[in-house]
PDB file of C-alpha atoms in Angstrom:
ATOM      1  CA  GLN A 326     -55.409  38.649  44.130  1.00 82.00           C
ATOM      2  CA  VAL A 327     -58.368  37.214  46.014  1.00 90.00           C
ATOM      3  CA  GLN A 328     -58.258  34.875  48.993  1.00 94.00           C
ATOM      4  CA  LEU A 329     -61.316  32.782  49.770  1.00 96.00           C
ATOM      5  CA  ALA A 330     -62.306  30.905  52.910  1.00 97.00           C
ATOM      6  CA  GLU A 331     -65.379  28.736  53.313  1.00 98.00           C
ATOM      7  CA  ALA A 332     -67.260  28.057  56.539  1.00 98.00           C
ATOM      8  CA  GLY A 333     -70.513  26.504  57.676  1.00 98.00           C
ATOM      9  CA  GLY A 334     -70.139  22.860  56.770  1.00 97.00           C
ATOM     10  CA  GLY A 335     -71.164  20.115  59.132  1.00 97.00           C
ATOM     11  CA  LEU A 336     -72.946  16.838  59.784  1.00 98.00           C
ATOM     12  CA  VAL A 337     -76.709  16.972  59.285  1.00 98.00           C
ATOM     13  CA  GLN A 338     -79.637  14.664  58.804  1.00 98.00           C
ATOM     14  CA  ALA A 339     -81.450  14.302  55.490  1.00 98.00           C
ATOM     15  CA  GLY A 340     -84.045  17.035  55.144  1.00 98.00           C
ATOM     16  CA  ASP A 341     -82.091  19.546  57.213  1.00 98.00           C
ATOM     17  CA  SER A 342     -80.623  22.836  56.044  1.00 98.00           C
ATOM     18  CA  LEU A 343     -77.163  24.384  56.128  1.00 98.00           C
ATOM     19  CA  ARG A 344     -75.835  27.755  55.121  1.00 98.00           C
ATOM     20  CA  LEU A 345     -72.315  27.914  53.754  1.00 98.00           C
ATOM     21  CA  SER A 346     -70.402  31.152  53.655  1.00 98.00           C
ATOM     22  CA  CYS A 347     -67.377  32.238  51.679  1.00 98.00           C
ATOM     23  CA  ALA A 348     -65.331  35.140  52.979  1.00 97.00           C
ATOM     24  CA  ALA A 349     -63.115  36.963  50.528  1.00 94.00           C
ATOM     25  CA  SER A 350     -60.146  39.201  51.077  1.00 91.00           C
ATOM     26  CA  GLY A 351     -58.192  41.140  48.549  1.00 82.00           C
ATOM     27  CA  ARG A 352     -59.178  43.810  46.160  1.00 73.00           C
ATOM     28  CA  ALA A 353     -61.956  44.066  43.646  1.00 80.00           C
ATOM     29  CA  PHE A 354     -64.028  41.208  45.040  1.00 80.00           C
ATOM     30  CA  ASN A 355     -67.107  42.771  43.510  1.00 82.00           C
ATOM     31  CA  MET A 356     -65.571  42.508  40.029  1.00 88.00           C
ATOM     32  CA  TYR A 357     -65.519  38.704  40.049  1.00 93.00           C
ATOM     33  CA  GLY A 358     -68.058  36.109  39.129  1.00 95.00           C
ATOM     34  CA  LEU A 359     -68.388  33.560  41.914  1.00 96.00           C
ATOM     35  CA  ALA A 360     -69.400  29.934  42.124  1.00 98.00           C
ATOM     36  CA  TRP A 361     -69.773  26.949  44.387  1.00 98.00           C
ATOM     37  CA  PHE A 362     -68.407  23.559  43.401  1.00 98.00           C
ATOM     38  CA  ARG A 363     -68.372  20.284  45.294  1.00 98.00           C
ATOM     39  CA  GLN A 364     -66.426  17.069  45.263  1.00 98.00           C
ATOM     40  CA  ALA A 365     -67.673  13.812  46.710  1.00 97.00           C
ATOM     41  CA  PRO A 366     -65.293  10.960  47.587  1.00 93.00           C
ATOM     42  CA  GLY A 367     -64.161   9.155  44.476  1.00 95.00           C
ATOM     43  CA  LYS A 368     -65.878  11.607  42.150  1.00 97.00           C
ATOM     44  CA  GLN A 369     -64.833  14.551  40.060  1.00 97.00           C
ATOM     45  CA  ARG A 370     -65.459  18.054  41.238  1.00 97.00           C
ATOM     46  CA  GLU A 371     -68.810  19.303  39.978  1.00 98.00           C
ATOM     47  CA  PHE A 372     -70.494  22.646  39.544  1.00 98.00           C
ATOM     48  CA  VAL A 373     -73.216  23.578  42.035  1.00 98.00           C
ATOM     49  CA  ALA A 374     -74.179  27.228  41.506  1.00 98.00           C
ATOM     50  CA  LEU A 375     -72.865  30.521  40.172  1.00 98.00           C
ATOM     51  CA  ILE A 376     -73.615  34.172  40.690  1.00 97.00           C
ATOM     52  CA  SER A 377     -72.652  37.144  38.576  1.00 96.00           C
ATOM     53  CA  TRP A 378     -70.602  40.048  39.857  1.00 94.00           C
ATOM     54  CA  THR A 379     -73.687  42.149  40.567  1.00 94.00           C
ATOM     55  CA  GLY A 380     -75.622  39.264  42.055  1.00 94.00           C
ATOM     56  CA  GLU A 381     -78.411  39.725  39.540  1.00 95.00           C
ATOM     57  CA  ASP A 382     -77.801  36.507  37.644  1.00 96.00           C
ATOM     58  CA  THR A 383     -77.618  33.035  39.131  1.00 98.00           C
ATOM     59  CA  TYR A 384     -77.541  29.533  37.725  1.00 98.00           C
ATOM     60  CA  TYR A 385     -77.810  26.135  39.367  1.00 98.00           C
ATOM     61  CA  ALA A 386     -76.980  22.549  38.630  1.00 98.00           C
ATOM     62  CA  ASP A 387     -80.091  20.486  37.970  1.00 98.00           C
ATOM     63  CA  SER A 388     -79.400  18.410  41.058  1.00 98.00           C
ATOM     64  CA  VAL A 389     -79.747  21.382  43.428  1.00 98.00           C
ATOM     65  CA  ARG A 390     -82.115  23.737  41.617  1.00 98.00           C
ATOM     66  CA  GLY A 391     -85.064  24.544  43.829  1.00 98.00           C
ATOM     67  CA  ARG A 392     -83.255  23.431  46.996  1.00 98.00           C
ATOM     68  CA  PHE A 393     -80.124  25.615  47.071  1.00 98.00           C
ATOM     69  CA  ALA A 394     -79.841  29.396  46.823  1.00 98.00           C
ATOM     70  CA  ILE A 395     -76.663  31.344  46.095  1.00 98.00           C
ATOM     71  CA  SER A 396     -76.237  34.968  47.112  1.00 98.00           C
ATOM     72  CA  ARG A 397     -73.514  37.530  47.668  1.00 97.00           C
ATOM     73  CA  ASP A 398     -72.959  40.681  49.686  1.00 96.00           C
ATOM     74  CA  ASN A 399     -70.337  42.771  47.952  1.00 94.00           C
ATOM     75  CA  ALA A 400     -70.266  45.316  50.762  1.00 93.00           C
ATOM     76  CA  ARG A 401     -69.103  42.581  53.145  1.00 94.00           C
ATOM     77  CA  ASN A 402     -67.041  40.589  50.635  1.00 95.00           C
ATOM     78  CA  MET A 403     -69.173  37.533  51.311  1.00 96.00           C
ATOM     79  CA  MET A 404     -70.917  34.826  49.324  1.00 97.00           C
ATOM     80  CA  TYR A 405     -73.428  32.328  50.656  1.00 98.00           C
ATOM     81  CA  LEU A 406     -75.024  29.041  49.728  1.00 98.00           C
ATOM     82  CA  GLN A 407     -78.291  28.264  51.474  1.00 98.00           C
ATOM     83  CA  MET A 408     -78.878  24.537  51.221  1.00 98.00           C
ATOM     84  CA  ASN A 409     -82.332  23.193  52.033  1.00 98.00           C
ATOM     85  CA  ARG A 410     -83.797  19.673  51.989  1.00 98.00           C
ATOM     86  CA  LEU A 411     -80.323  18.180  52.043  1.00 98.00           C
ATOM     87  CA  GLN A 412     -79.924  14.619  50.851  1.00 98.00           C
ATOM     88  CA  PRO A 413     -77.130  12.057  51.388  1.00 97.00           C
ATOM     89  CA  GLU A 414     -76.058  12.594  47.772  1.00 97.00           C
ATOM     90  CA  ASP A 415     -75.216  16.184  48.679  1.00 98.00           C
ATOM     91  CA  THR A 416     -72.364  14.893  50.850  1.00 98.00           C
ATOM     92  CA  ALA A 417     -69.139  16.436  49.560  1.00 98.00           C
ATOM     93  CA  VAL A 418     -66.462  18.999  50.176  1.00 98.00           C
ATOM     94  CA  TYR A 419     -67.841  22.337  49.027  1.00 98.00           C
ATOM     95  CA  TYR A 420     -65.559  24.938  47.480  1.00 98.00           C
ATOM     96  CA  CYS A 421     -66.108  28.563  46.628  1.00 98.00           C
ATOM     97  CA  ALA A 422     -64.327  29.937  43.592  1.00 97.00           C
ATOM     98  CA  ALA A 423     -63.839  33.274  41.863  1.00 96.00           C
ATOM     99  CA  ASN A 424     -63.200  34.102  38.237  1.00 93.00           C
ATOM    100  CA  SER A 425     -62.700  37.274  36.276  1.00 89.00           C
ATOM    101  CA  ARG A 426     -65.635  36.418  34.016  1.00 84.00           C
ATOM    102  CA  ARG A 427     -68.146  38.758  35.595  1.00 88.00           C
ATOM    103  CA  SER A 428     -71.097  36.735  34.406  1.00 88.00           C
ATOM    104  CA  GLY A 429     -69.835  33.699  36.305  1.00 89.00           C
ATOM    105  CA  SER A 430     -68.837  30.297  34.953  1.00 94.00           C
ATOM    106  CA  ARG A 431     -69.797  26.644  35.359  1.00 96.00           C
ATOM    107  CA  VAL A 432     -66.332  25.510  34.298  1.00 95.00           C
ATOM    108  CA  ASP A 433     -63.942  24.909  37.152  1.00 94.00           C
ATOM    109  CA  ARG A 434     -60.759  25.524  35.161  1.00 95.00           C
ATOM    110  CA  GLU A 435     -61.972  29.053  34.393  1.00 95.00           C
ATOM    111  CA  HIS A 436     -61.727  30.010  38.056  1.00 95.00           C
ATOM    112  CA  GLU A 437     -58.501  31.630  39.183  1.00 94.00           C
ATOM    113  CA  TYR A 438     -59.088  31.520  42.915  1.00 95.00           C
ATOM    114  CA  TRP A 439     -60.320  28.766  45.234  1.00 97.00           C
ATOM    115  CA  GLY A 440     -60.991  28.290  48.910  1.00 97.00           C
ATOM    116  CA  GLN A 441     -59.818  25.300  50.915  1.00 97.00           C
ATOM    117  CA  GLY A 442     -63.260  23.722  51.105  1.00 98.00           C
ATOM    118  CA  THR A 443     -65.724  22.841  53.841  1.00 98.00           C
ATOM    119  CA  GLN A 444     -67.108  19.357  54.467  1.00 98.00           C
ATOM    120  CA  VAL A 445     -70.838  18.737  54.283  1.00 98.00           C
ATOM    121  CA  THR A 446     -72.047  15.306  55.377  1.00 98.00           C
ATOM    122  CA  VAL A 447     -75.707  14.317  55.178  1.00 98.00           C
ATOM    123  CA  PHE A 448     -76.881  11.081  56.804  1.00 97.00           C
ATOM    124  CA  SER A 449     -80.219   9.378  56.287  1.00 95.00           C
TER     125      SER A 449
END
């Protein structure tokens, strides 16, 4: 069992940066692939980024590649999402998720554990 809790969301201006964090509790955190998803009002939840259990492999959605960076610290049971050059279209609730597929997954239904989400709002 893994419990996840996001933090770091907020209201920012276009072009600013934010760093989201995801704190995990429970055992074997370092055995899970992790990912960030987001859901904007009136839209389906979408994949943002994933990281493998070792942290060696990452993958990003086209819309954030080059602006966002995912990382994890298994010693601290933490995952992060550094978001740079934020745009209004990045406005959404951001969720961290864990799945037993160590390589990580872009598919939300493959994730067994989810956080409650943190709101990110970007104004122009």
